[in-house]
Short mmCIF file of C-alpha atoms and ligand atoms in Angstrom, two decimals:
data_model
loop_
_atom_site.label_atom_id
_atom_site.label_comp_id
_atom_site.label_asym_id
_atom_site.label_seq_id
_atom_site.Cartn_x
_atom_site.Cartn_y
_atom_site.Cartn_z
CA MET A 1 -34.15 4.65 18.70
CA MET A 2 -30.57 3.37 18.45
CA SER A 3 -28.38 3.20 21.55
CA ARG A 4 -25.28 5.35 21.88
CA ALA A 5 -23.00 2.36 21.19
CA GLU A 6 -25.07 1.41 18.12
CA LEU A 7 -24.81 4.95 16.79
CA LEU A 8 -21.03 4.97 17.29
CA ALA A 9 -20.81 1.57 15.56
CA LEU A 10 -22.33 3.07 12.39
CA ARG A 11 -19.94 3.05 9.47
CA VAL A 12 -19.39 6.47 7.94
CA PRO A 13 -16.66 8.15 5.88
CA ARG A 14 -13.87 10.20 7.43
CA TYR A 15 -14.65 13.07 5.03
CA THR A 16 -11.20 13.92 3.76
CA SER A 17 -13.18 15.08 0.71
CA TYR A 18 -16.80 15.64 -0.27
CA PRO A 19 -18.02 13.88 -2.33
CA THR A 20 -15.90 11.04 -0.93
CA ALA A 21 -13.53 8.93 -3.07
CA PRO A 22 -15.96 6.02 -3.69
CA HIS A 23 -18.05 8.52 -5.69
CA PHE A 24 -15.25 9.44 -8.05
CA HIS A 25 -15.99 8.08 -11.54
CA THR A 26 -14.25 7.59 -14.86
CA GLY A 27 -16.37 10.33 -16.49
CA VAL A 28 -13.74 12.71 -15.11
CA GLY A 29 -10.42 11.76 -16.68
CA ALA A 30 -7.28 13.22 -18.21
CA SER A 31 -9.02 15.66 -20.57
CA THR A 32 -11.16 17.15 -17.80
CA TYR A 33 -8.11 17.45 -15.55
CA GLU A 34 -6.18 19.14 -18.34
CA ASP A 35 -9.03 21.68 -18.78
CA TRP A 36 -9.15 22.30 -15.05
CA LEU A 37 -5.38 22.87 -14.90
CA ARG A 38 -5.50 25.30 -17.83
CA GLN A 39 -8.37 27.20 -16.18
CA LEU A 40 -6.43 27.84 -12.94
CA PRO A 41 -5.98 31.61 -12.64
CA ALA A 42 -2.38 32.72 -13.20
CA ARG A 43 -0.40 32.86 -9.97
CA LEU A 44 -3.04 30.93 -8.00
CA PRO A 45 -1.10 29.37 -5.07
CA LEU A 46 -0.69 25.64 -5.33
CA SER A 47 0.01 22.83 -2.95
CA LEU A 48 1.75 19.63 -4.12
CA TYR A 49 1.22 16.12 -2.81
CA VAL A 50 3.78 13.53 -3.98
CA HIS A 51 2.95 9.87 -3.39
CA VAL A 52 5.62 7.19 -2.90
CA PRO A 53 3.77 3.85 -2.91
CA PHE A 54 6.54 1.60 -1.54
CA CYS A 55 7.55 0.15 1.83
CA ASP A 56 10.21 -2.28 3.13
CA THR A 57 7.72 -4.40 5.02
CA LEU A 58 3.95 -4.47 5.25
CA CYS A 59 2.17 -3.44 8.44
CA TRP A 60 -0.94 -5.60 8.52
CA PHE A 61 -3.14 -2.69 9.60
CA CYS A 62 -2.06 -0.57 6.65
CA GLY A 63 -4.84 1.16 4.75
CA CYS A 64 -2.52 3.21 2.51
CA HIS A 65 -1.76 2.72 -1.19
CA THR A 66 1.58 0.94 -0.91
CA LYS A 67 3.47 -2.16 -1.95
CA VAL A 68 6.39 -4.00 -0.41
CA VAL A 69 9.55 -3.96 -2.52
CA ASN A 70 12.66 -6.05 -1.88
CA THR A 71 14.92 -4.28 -4.37
CA TYR A 72 15.43 -0.62 -5.21
CA SER A 73 14.96 -0.88 -8.99
CA PRO A 74 11.14 -0.42 -9.01
CA VAL A 75 11.60 2.65 -6.79
CA ALA A 76 14.29 4.12 -9.05
CA SER A 77 12.16 3.63 -12.16
CA TYR A 78 9.13 5.13 -10.38
CA LEU A 79 11.14 8.27 -9.60
CA GLU A 80 11.60 8.82 -13.34
CA LEU A 81 7.82 8.70 -13.71
CA LEU A 82 7.32 11.26 -10.95
CA ARG A 83 9.71 13.63 -12.70
CA SER A 84 7.85 13.18 -15.99
CA GLU A 85 4.49 13.82 -14.33
CA LEU A 86 5.81 16.96 -12.63
CA ALA A 87 7.06 18.22 -16.00
CA LEU A 88 3.74 17.40 -17.69
CA VAL A 89 1.61 19.08 -15.04
CA SER A 90 3.75 22.21 -14.79
CA ALA A 91 3.75 22.56 -18.61
CA ILE A 92 -0.07 22.50 -18.64
CA ALA A 93 -0.75 24.58 -15.51
CA GLY A 94 2.08 27.01 -16.30
CA ASN A 95 5.05 27.39 -14.01
CA GLY A 96 4.07 30.84 -12.65
CA HIS A 97 2.14 29.41 -9.70
CA PRO A 98 3.68 29.89 -6.28
CA VAL A 99 3.82 26.63 -4.31
CA THR A 100 3.08 27.18 -0.64
CA HIS A 101 3.05 23.61 0.59
CA ILE A 102 4.72 20.32 -0.40
CA HIS A 103 3.81 17.00 1.19
CA PHE A 104 5.56 13.70 0.50
CA GLY A 105 3.40 10.78 1.63
CA GLY A 106 3.04 7.11 1.08
CA GLY A 107 3.94 4.42 1.63
CA SER A 108 7.28 5.49 2.94
CA PRO A 109 9.02 8.38 1.18
CA THR A 110 12.06 7.70 3.39
CA LEU A 111 12.63 4.50 1.41
CA LEU A 112 14.11 6.65 -1.36
CA ASN A 113 17.84 6.83 -1.31
CA PRO A 114 19.04 10.21 -0.02
CA ARG A 115 20.54 11.34 -3.33
CA ASP A 116 17.29 10.52 -5.16
CA PHE A 117 15.26 12.44 -2.60
CA SER A 118 17.49 15.52 -3.04
CA ASP A 119 17.25 15.26 -6.84
CA LEU A 120 13.47 14.99 -6.75
CA ALA A 121 13.17 17.97 -4.38
CA ALA A 122 15.43 19.98 -6.70
CA HIS A 123 13.32 18.92 -9.68
CA ILE A 124 10.18 20.22 -7.93
CA ARG A 125 11.90 23.53 -7.23
CA SER A 126 12.87 23.84 -10.89
CA SER A 127 9.33 22.96 -12.11
CA PHE A 128 7.40 25.30 -9.79
CA LEU A 129 8.00 28.55 -7.88
CA VAL A 130 8.32 27.09 -4.41
CA GLU A 131 7.89 29.96 -1.94
CA ARG A 132 10.77 30.66 0.39
CA ASN A 133 8.63 30.01 3.50
CA ALA A 134 6.68 27.08 2.01
CA GLU A 135 5.90 24.21 4.34
CA PHE A 136 7.70 21.07 3.16
CA ALA A 137 6.44 18.01 5.01
CA VAL A 138 7.50 14.38 4.71
CA GLU A 139 6.01 11.20 6.21
CA ILE A 140 8.74 9.24 7.94
CA ASP A 141 9.05 5.59 8.85
CA PRO A 142 11.71 5.81 11.59
CA ARG A 143 12.73 2.18 11.10
CA GLY A 144 15.88 2.31 9.00
CA LEU A 145 15.99 6.11 8.77
CA SER A 146 19.66 6.77 8.00
CA ASP A 147 21.79 9.75 9.00
CA GLU A 148 22.35 10.43 5.29
CA MET A 149 18.61 10.60 4.70
CA ILE A 150 18.16 13.02 7.61
CA THR A 151 20.87 15.26 6.12
CA SER A 152 19.24 15.04 2.70
CA LEU A 153 15.80 15.96 4.14
CA ALA A 154 17.24 18.97 5.95
CA GLU A 155 19.27 20.15 2.94
CA ALA A 156 16.24 19.83 0.65
CA GLY A 157 14.37 22.28 2.91
CA VAL A 158 12.07 19.83 4.68
CA ASN A 159 10.69 21.68 7.71
CA ARG A 160 8.01 19.30 9.01
CA VAL A 161 7.99 15.55 9.57
CA SER A 162 5.20 13.14 10.39
CA ILE A 163 6.45 10.03 12.11
CA GLY A 164 4.65 6.68 12.19
CA VAL A 165 4.63 5.24 15.71
CA GLN A 166 1.24 3.50 16.27
CA ASP A 167 1.93 1.61 19.57
CA ILE A 168 5.13 1.03 21.47
CA ASP A 169 4.25 -2.36 22.96
CA PRO A 170 5.93 -5.47 21.46
CA LEU A 171 2.73 -7.53 21.86
CA VAL A 172 0.73 -5.09 19.74
CA GLN A 173 3.64 -4.60 17.35
CA ARG A 174 3.92 -8.34 16.73
CA ALA A 175 0.17 -8.59 16.05
CA VAL A 176 0.51 -6.02 13.23
CA ASN A 177 3.93 -7.02 11.85
CA ARG A 178 5.59 -3.75 12.79
CA ILE A 179 8.51 -4.08 15.18
CA GLN A 180 9.67 -0.61 16.20
CA PRO A 181 11.33 -0.21 19.61
CA PHE A 182 10.65 3.13 21.32
CA GLU A 183 14.38 3.82 21.11
CA THR A 184 14.14 3.85 17.29
CA THR A 185 11.45 6.53 17.38
CA ARG A 186 13.27 8.58 20.01
CA THR A 187 16.57 8.53 18.13
CA ALA A 188 14.88 9.48 14.85
CA ILE A 189 13.12 12.48 16.40
CA GLU A 190 16.25 13.66 18.23
CA LYS A 191 18.38 13.42 15.09
CA LEU A 192 15.77 15.17 12.92
CA ARG A 193 15.62 18.00 15.45
CA ALA A 194 19.40 18.20 15.62
CA ALA A 195 19.40 18.58 11.82
CA GLY A 196 17.08 21.58 12.19
CA ILE A 197 13.73 19.93 11.41
CA ALA A 198 11.85 21.13 14.46
CA ASN A 199 8.21 20.55 13.51
CA VAL A 200 7.28 17.02 14.47
CA ASN A 201 3.98 15.15 14.28
CA VAL A 202 3.59 11.60 15.54
CA ASP A 203 0.90 9.13 14.41
CA VAL A 204 -0.41 6.84 17.12
CA MET A 205 -3.25 4.37 16.74
CA TYR A 206 -5.97 2.81 18.87
CA GLY A 207 -8.25 -0.13 18.11
CA LEU A 208 -5.29 -2.32 17.07
CA PRO A 209 -5.24 -6.08 17.73
CA ASN A 210 -4.36 -7.00 21.34
CA GLN A 211 -4.33 -3.31 22.25
CA SER A 212 -5.66 -2.18 25.63
CA VAL A 213 -6.18 1.18 27.32
CA GLU A 214 -2.88 0.54 29.15
CA HIS A 215 -1.03 0.16 25.85
CA VAL A 216 -2.50 3.40 24.54
CA ASN A 217 -1.63 5.20 27.78
CA ALA A 218 1.93 3.89 27.72
CA THR A 219 2.37 4.93 24.08
CA ILE A 220 1.07 8.45 24.70
CA GLU A 221 3.19 8.81 27.84
CA ALA A 222 6.35 7.68 26.04
CA MET A 223 5.67 10.05 23.14
CA LEU A 224 4.95 12.92 25.51
CA SER A 225 8.49 12.52 26.82
CA LEU A 226 9.60 13.67 23.33
CA ARG A 227 7.11 16.59 23.24
CA PRO A 228 6.15 16.55 19.54
CA GLY A 229 4.20 19.63 18.38
CA ARG A 230 1.34 17.47 17.13
CA PHE A 231 -0.26 14.08 17.62
CA ALA A 232 -2.57 12.32 15.19
CA VAL A 233 -4.58 9.67 17.06
CA PHE A 234 -6.07 7.34 14.44
CA GLY A 235 -8.66 4.64 15.11
CA TYR A 236 -7.68 1.49 13.24
CA ALA A 237 -10.00 1.14 10.24
CA HIS A 238 -10.36 -2.62 9.70
CA VAL A 239 -11.57 -3.07 6.12
CA PRO A 240 -10.39 -6.57 5.04
CA HIS A 241 -12.87 -6.57 2.12
CA MET A 242 -10.83 -3.70 0.64
CA LYS A 243 -7.33 -4.51 1.92
CA ARG A 244 -6.85 -8.28 1.80
CA HIS A 245 -3.70 -8.26 3.96
CA MET A 246 -5.86 -7.11 6.90
CA LYS A 247 -7.18 -10.70 6.96
CA LEU A 248 -3.82 -11.53 8.59
CA ILE A 249 -5.20 -9.75 11.67
CA ASP A 250 -7.34 -12.03 13.82
CA ALA A 251 -10.65 -10.13 14.13
CA ASP A 252 -11.19 -11.76 17.55
CA THR A 253 -8.22 -9.81 18.93
CA LEU A 254 -9.67 -6.43 17.92
CA PRO A 255 -11.00 -4.19 20.70
CA SER A 256 -14.80 -3.77 20.89
CA THR A 257 -16.49 -0.44 20.10
CA SER A 258 -16.68 0.39 23.80
CA ASP A 259 -12.97 -0.46 24.22
CA ARG A 260 -12.15 1.79 21.26
CA ILE A 261 -14.14 4.62 22.85
CA ALA A 262 -12.26 4.13 26.14
CA GLN A 263 -8.89 4.04 24.35
CA PHE A 264 -9.56 7.28 22.50
CA ASP A 265 -10.94 8.92 25.68
CA HIS A 266 -7.76 8.04 27.57
CA ALA A 267 -5.53 9.37 24.80
CA HIS A 268 -7.64 12.54 24.67
CA ARG A 269 -7.44 13.07 28.42
CA ALA A 270 -3.70 12.45 28.60
CA LEU A 271 -2.95 14.83 25.74
CA VAL A 272 -5.23 17.60 26.98
CA GLY A 273 -3.75 17.12 30.46
CA ALA A 274 -0.29 17.62 28.94
CA GLY A 275 -1.31 20.93 27.36
CA TYR A 276 -2.29 19.87 23.84
CA LEU A 277 -5.39 21.35 22.20
CA PRO A 278 -7.76 18.83 20.64
CA ILE A 279 -8.31 19.55 16.95
CA GLY A 280 -11.14 18.14 14.87
CA LEU A 281 -11.67 14.42 14.88
CA ASP A 282 -8.27 13.06 15.74
CA HIS A 283 -5.49 15.67 16.06
CA PHE A 284 -3.87 17.34 19.07
CA ALA A 285 -1.42 20.24 18.91
CA LEU A 286 0.58 22.37 21.32
CA PRO A 287 -0.85 25.91 21.49
CA GLU A 288 2.23 27.37 19.75
CA ASP A 289 1.99 24.89 16.85
CA SER A 290 0.68 26.30 13.55
CA MET A 291 -2.18 23.79 13.51
CA ALA A 292 -3.44 24.96 16.91
CA ARG A 293 -3.23 28.56 15.71
CA ALA A 294 -5.12 27.69 12.50
CA ALA A 295 -7.82 25.93 14.51
CA THR A 296 -8.19 28.92 16.82
CA SER A 297 -8.37 31.41 13.95
CA GLY A 298 -10.80 29.27 11.89
CA THR A 299 -8.36 28.72 9.00
CA LEU A 300 -7.84 24.98 9.46
CA SER A 301 -8.65 22.84 6.40
CA ARG A 302 -9.11 19.15 5.74
CA ASN A 303 -7.71 17.29 2.76
CA PHE A 304 -6.62 13.78 1.85
CA GLN A 305 -3.71 13.93 4.29
CA GLY A 306 -6.14 14.80 7.11
CA TYR A 307 -6.08 18.15 8.88
CA THR A 308 -3.83 20.80 7.40
CA THR A 309 -2.89 24.44 7.75
CA ASP A 310 -2.43 24.52 3.97
CA ALA A 311 -4.72 27.21 2.56
CA ALA A 312 -3.76 26.90 -1.15
CA PRO A 313 -6.94 26.79 -3.29
CA ALA A 314 -5.60 23.94 -5.44
CA LEU A 315 -3.77 20.77 -4.44
CA LEU A 316 -2.08 18.81 -7.23
CA GLY A 317 -1.52 15.11 -6.62
CA ILE A 318 1.60 13.61 -8.20
CA GLY A 319 2.27 9.85 -8.33
CA ALA A 320 0.24 6.65 -8.51
CA SER A 321 -3.10 6.90 -6.61
CA ALA A 322 -2.47 10.56 -5.65
CA ILE A 323 -5.60 12.68 -5.29
CA GLY A 324 -5.80 16.31 -6.38
CA SER A 325 -8.33 18.87 -5.24
CA LEU A 326 -9.03 21.81 -7.55
CA PRO A 327 -11.67 24.52 -7.36
CA GLN A 328 -13.63 22.60 -10.05
CA GLY A 329 -13.48 19.15 -8.39
CA TYR A 330 -11.33 16.18 -7.45
CA VAL A 331 -9.10 13.92 -9.57
CA GLN A 332 -7.32 10.71 -8.70
CA ASN A 333 -4.34 9.25 -10.53
CA GLU A 334 -4.23 5.66 -11.66
CA PRO A 335 -3.47 3.64 -8.48
CA ASP A 336 -1.89 0.68 -10.25
CA VAL A 337 1.83 1.45 -10.78
CA PRO A 338 2.21 -0.49 -14.09
CA ARG A 339 -0.83 1.29 -15.58
CA TYR A 340 0.39 4.63 -14.17
CA ARG A 341 3.74 3.93 -15.87
CA GLN A 342 2.06 3.17 -19.22
CA LEU A 343 0.16 6.47 -19.18
CA ILE A 344 3.18 8.56 -18.19
CA LYS A 345 5.35 6.85 -20.80
CA ALA A 346 2.69 7.80 -23.39
CA ASN A 347 3.04 11.39 -22.16
CA LYS A 348 -0.56 11.41 -20.87
CA LEU A 349 -1.91 12.75 -17.59
CA PRO A 350 -2.44 9.60 -15.50
CA THR A 351 -5.92 10.58 -14.23
CA ALA A 352 -8.11 7.53 -13.58
CA ARG A 353 -11.23 9.13 -12.13
CA GLY A 354 -12.63 12.13 -10.35
CA VAL A 355 -15.72 14.15 -9.71
CA ALA A 356 -16.81 17.63 -10.80
CA LEU A 357 -18.45 19.65 -8.03
CA THR A 358 -22.01 20.89 -8.48
CA ALA A 359 -23.17 24.05 -6.69
CA GLU A 360 -24.99 21.81 -4.19
CA ASP A 361 -21.80 19.76 -3.62
CA LYS A 362 -19.85 22.94 -2.88
CA VAL A 363 -22.30 24.07 -0.17
CA ARG A 364 -22.37 20.63 1.43
CA ARG A 365 -18.59 20.34 1.20
CA GLN A 366 -18.27 23.63 3.08
CA ILE A 367 -20.66 22.45 5.80
CA ILE A 368 -18.91 19.09 6.18
CA GLU A 369 -15.40 20.59 6.18
CA THR A 370 -16.42 23.26 8.71
CA LEU A 371 -17.91 20.62 11.00
CA MET A 372 -14.91 18.30 10.68
CA CYS A 373 -12.48 21.18 11.42
CA SER A 374 -14.24 23.17 14.12
CA LEU A 375 -17.02 20.86 15.39
CA ARG A 376 -19.55 23.62 14.78
CA VAL A 377 -21.34 25.16 11.86
CA ASP A 378 -23.82 27.93 11.19
CA LEU A 379 -26.08 26.53 8.46
CA ALA A 380 -27.94 29.82 7.94
CA ALA A 381 -24.68 31.70 7.31
CA ILE A 382 -23.39 29.13 4.80
CA ALA A 383 -26.81 28.93 3.10
CA SER A 384 -27.00 32.71 2.72
CA GLU A 385 -23.46 32.90 1.22
CA SER A 386 -24.75 30.55 -1.48
CA GLY A 387 -28.06 32.38 -2.00
CA LEU A 388 -30.07 29.63 -0.29
CA ALA A 389 -32.66 29.82 2.49
CA PRO A 390 -31.69 28.01 5.70
CA ASN A 391 -34.78 25.85 5.19
CA HIS A 392 -32.77 24.08 2.52
CA PHE A 393 -31.41 22.05 5.46
CA ALA A 394 -34.70 21.46 7.31
CA ALA A 395 -34.62 17.72 6.57
CA GLU A 396 -31.07 17.46 7.98
CA ILE A 397 -32.08 19.28 11.19
CA ALA A 398 -34.95 16.80 11.58
CA ALA A 399 -32.58 13.87 10.97
CA LEU A 400 -30.17 15.23 13.60
CA ARG A 401 -32.77 15.10 16.42
CA GLU A 402 -31.82 11.50 17.24
CA PHE A 403 -28.15 12.46 17.52
CA ALA A 404 -29.10 15.45 19.66
CA LEU A 405 -30.95 13.13 22.07
CA ALA A 406 -27.82 10.95 22.28
CA GLY A 407 -25.80 14.09 23.15
CA PHE A 408 -23.72 14.04 19.95
CA VAL A 409 -24.87 17.45 18.74
CA VAL A 410 -26.48 20.58 20.18
CA ILE A 411 -29.00 22.19 17.83
CA ASP A 412 -29.57 25.90 18.39
CA GLY A 413 -31.76 27.19 15.56
CA TRP A 414 -29.58 26.69 12.47
CA LYS A 415 -26.37 26.40 14.49
CA LEU A 416 -24.90 23.00 15.25
CA THR A 417 -22.20 22.21 17.81
CA VAL A 418 -20.63 18.82 18.50
CA PRO A 419 -19.62 18.87 22.19
CA ASP A 420 -15.88 18.70 22.78
CA ASN A 421 -16.10 15.34 24.58
CA GLU A 422 -18.14 13.81 21.73
CA ARG A 423 -15.77 14.74 18.91
CA SER A 424 -15.65 11.15 17.63
CA ALA A 425 -19.31 11.60 16.66
CA VAL A 426 -18.57 14.49 14.30
CA ARG A 427 -18.41 12.08 11.36
CA LEU A 428 -21.98 10.97 12.09
CA VAL A 429 -23.21 14.56 12.15
CA ALA A 430 -21.32 15.38 8.94
CA ALA A 431 -22.78 12.27 7.27
CA VAL A 432 -26.29 13.68 7.64
CA PHE A 433 -25.30 16.32 5.03
CA ASP A 434 -23.85 13.74 2.63
CA ARG A 435 -26.24 13.47 -0.34
CA TYR A 436 -24.34 10.50 -1.76
CA LEU A 437 -24.26 8.30 1.32
CA GLU A 438 -27.70 6.70 1.04
CA HIS A 439 -26.92 5.55 -2.50
CA SER A 440 -23.49 4.30 -1.52
CA THR A 441 -22.41 0.67 -1.56
CA ALA A 442 -19.03 1.57 -0.07
CA ARG A 443 -18.36 0.13 3.38
CA HIS A 444 -16.51 2.42 5.71
CA ALA A 445 -14.90 2.04 9.10
CA LEU A 446 -16.54 2.49 12.51
CA ALA A 447 -17.39 6.05 13.50
CA VAL A 448 -15.07 5.78 16.51
C1 LIG B 501 1.83 6.48 5.21
S1 LIG B 501 1.76 6.01 6.90
C2 LIG B 501 3.03 7.01 7.71
C3 LIG B 501 4.46 6.91 7.23
C4 LIG B 501 5.14 5.54 7.27
N1 LIG B 501 4.68 4.75 6.17
C5 LIG B 501 4.94 4.85 8.56
O1 LIG B 501 4.02 4.03 8.66
O2 LIG B 501 5.72 5.09 9.49
C6 LIG B 501 0.33 6.90 7.39
C7 LIG B 501 -0.30 6.64 8.74
O3 LIG B 501 -1.63 6.20 8.54
C8 LIG B 501 -2.08 5.49 9.67
N2 LIG B 501 -2.80 4.32 9.19
C9 LIG B 501 -2.38 3.41 8.29
N3 LIG B 501 -3.32 2.47 8.11
C10 LIG B 501 -4.37 2.79 8.89
C11 LIG B 501 -5.65 2.21 9.13
N4 LIG B 501 -6.05 1.09 8.53
N5 LIG B 501 -6.49 2.82 10.00
C12 LIG B 501 -6.12 3.98 10.61
N6 LIG B 501 -4.92 4.56 10.43
C13 LIG B 501 -4.06 3.99 9.57
C14 LIG B 501 -0.87 5.15 10.50
O4 LIG B 501 -0.92 5.85 11.73
C15 LIG B 501 0.31 5.61 9.64
O5 LIG B 501 1.33 6.17 10.42
S1 LIG B 502 1.79 1.94 7.82
FE1 LIG B 502 3.43 3.01 6.74
S2 LIG B 502 5.19 1.57 6.85
FE2 LIG B 502 3.40 0.40 7.36
S3 LIG B 502 2.82 -0.54 5.42
FE3 LIG B 502 1.58 1.35 5.67
S4 LIG B 502 2.68 2.91 4.63
FE4 LIG B 502 4.11 1.20 4.91
#
């Protein structure tokens, strides 16, 4: 039997989708996506994800689809492509769909100049029926966030921001090429709030080079002084075979698995002590925040941006590398900007790959998403909704016995619960239901 540390050192996906992205294939392309869009029932609510794959400087830990640009011209020409894609997609799907949620991610959407951001937001509103109370969220790099941009965000109707912080210590910041004094973060949050954008999430990280429990504690304590509604506490996923720039990080300076566990435990304790509710794998929210309310009422979902209160049945991804999730399956746009440009210029949907969901995939996706969101699942209930006998999952229950002995899961008949203090292990429990994993050559990050 494997030890607890060995189990937590297993590499498993983070399950922002099921099947996971390495199982997307080119058999699902533009024509399938076009069919799926046409099949969406009229007035089905939609969510939009807009990807901006550019940054000013490269953080060496970065696992996102982004590129450093030194001039604005590639960004300006990319904006044209986004507008064309929005027009193409709304022409195919029909513009009668209400949009309940917009998310700008990256990269750094705040690298756009303020006028361009306003124009793009206006273009979205003219292409789709954006609901009056829609959530409009933007990922913010506080370094270089100008007053003009803050005004533009507020005027465009942005009502939620997610701010990259990671760690406030200069030693850690130097080791990842991201210099961001605490003052920069504080000023950004205060100014965003003063402009009326009250819903604030901060991203902090553990497992970074040179990082200790003391650094994590100091970062959480400093952020608590600003009382954001939500924290995302991400474990650094070191995957230099996929992201070559991560080789700039000296692997000898990375915390061990047991250090990572201690760092997350400290963050967890500090946040719970300060009144935040732990949510899923890595989020914490104040009880009055919409994410805490969604978690309590069982309406929390998980998508490519992580945990979300967005309940729209279809998410359309716009921009290079963006991933869409439709009732029929997943699609991903061409990640390479020049190839994305070629396709858009030829007036084609820029879909590079995807996966169509089988009936079996849908049941397993529901189990995995339920586990990732609420740390518990009733297999018999989900099986019966799909016309299956609970015994369908007998092999998984048998496979979970080892995790149960390690304390990672409590098995009660067909009900599974991951204990609150073992939430990092939820990925391991979810992975037992992943039919694709054993055939996978993809290498993922540590489970904690
Ligand atoms: C697109 S960035 C956020 C916005 C902006 N670009 C910034 O960094 O301030 C998304 C977040 O993903 C997290 N992240 C990036 N690379 C990661 C990695 N390799 N492992 C875990 N989390 C990562 C960071 O916390 C980062 O804030
Ligand atoms: S973490 Fe954010 S700012 Fe840093 S390189 Fe990645 S996307 Fe850009």
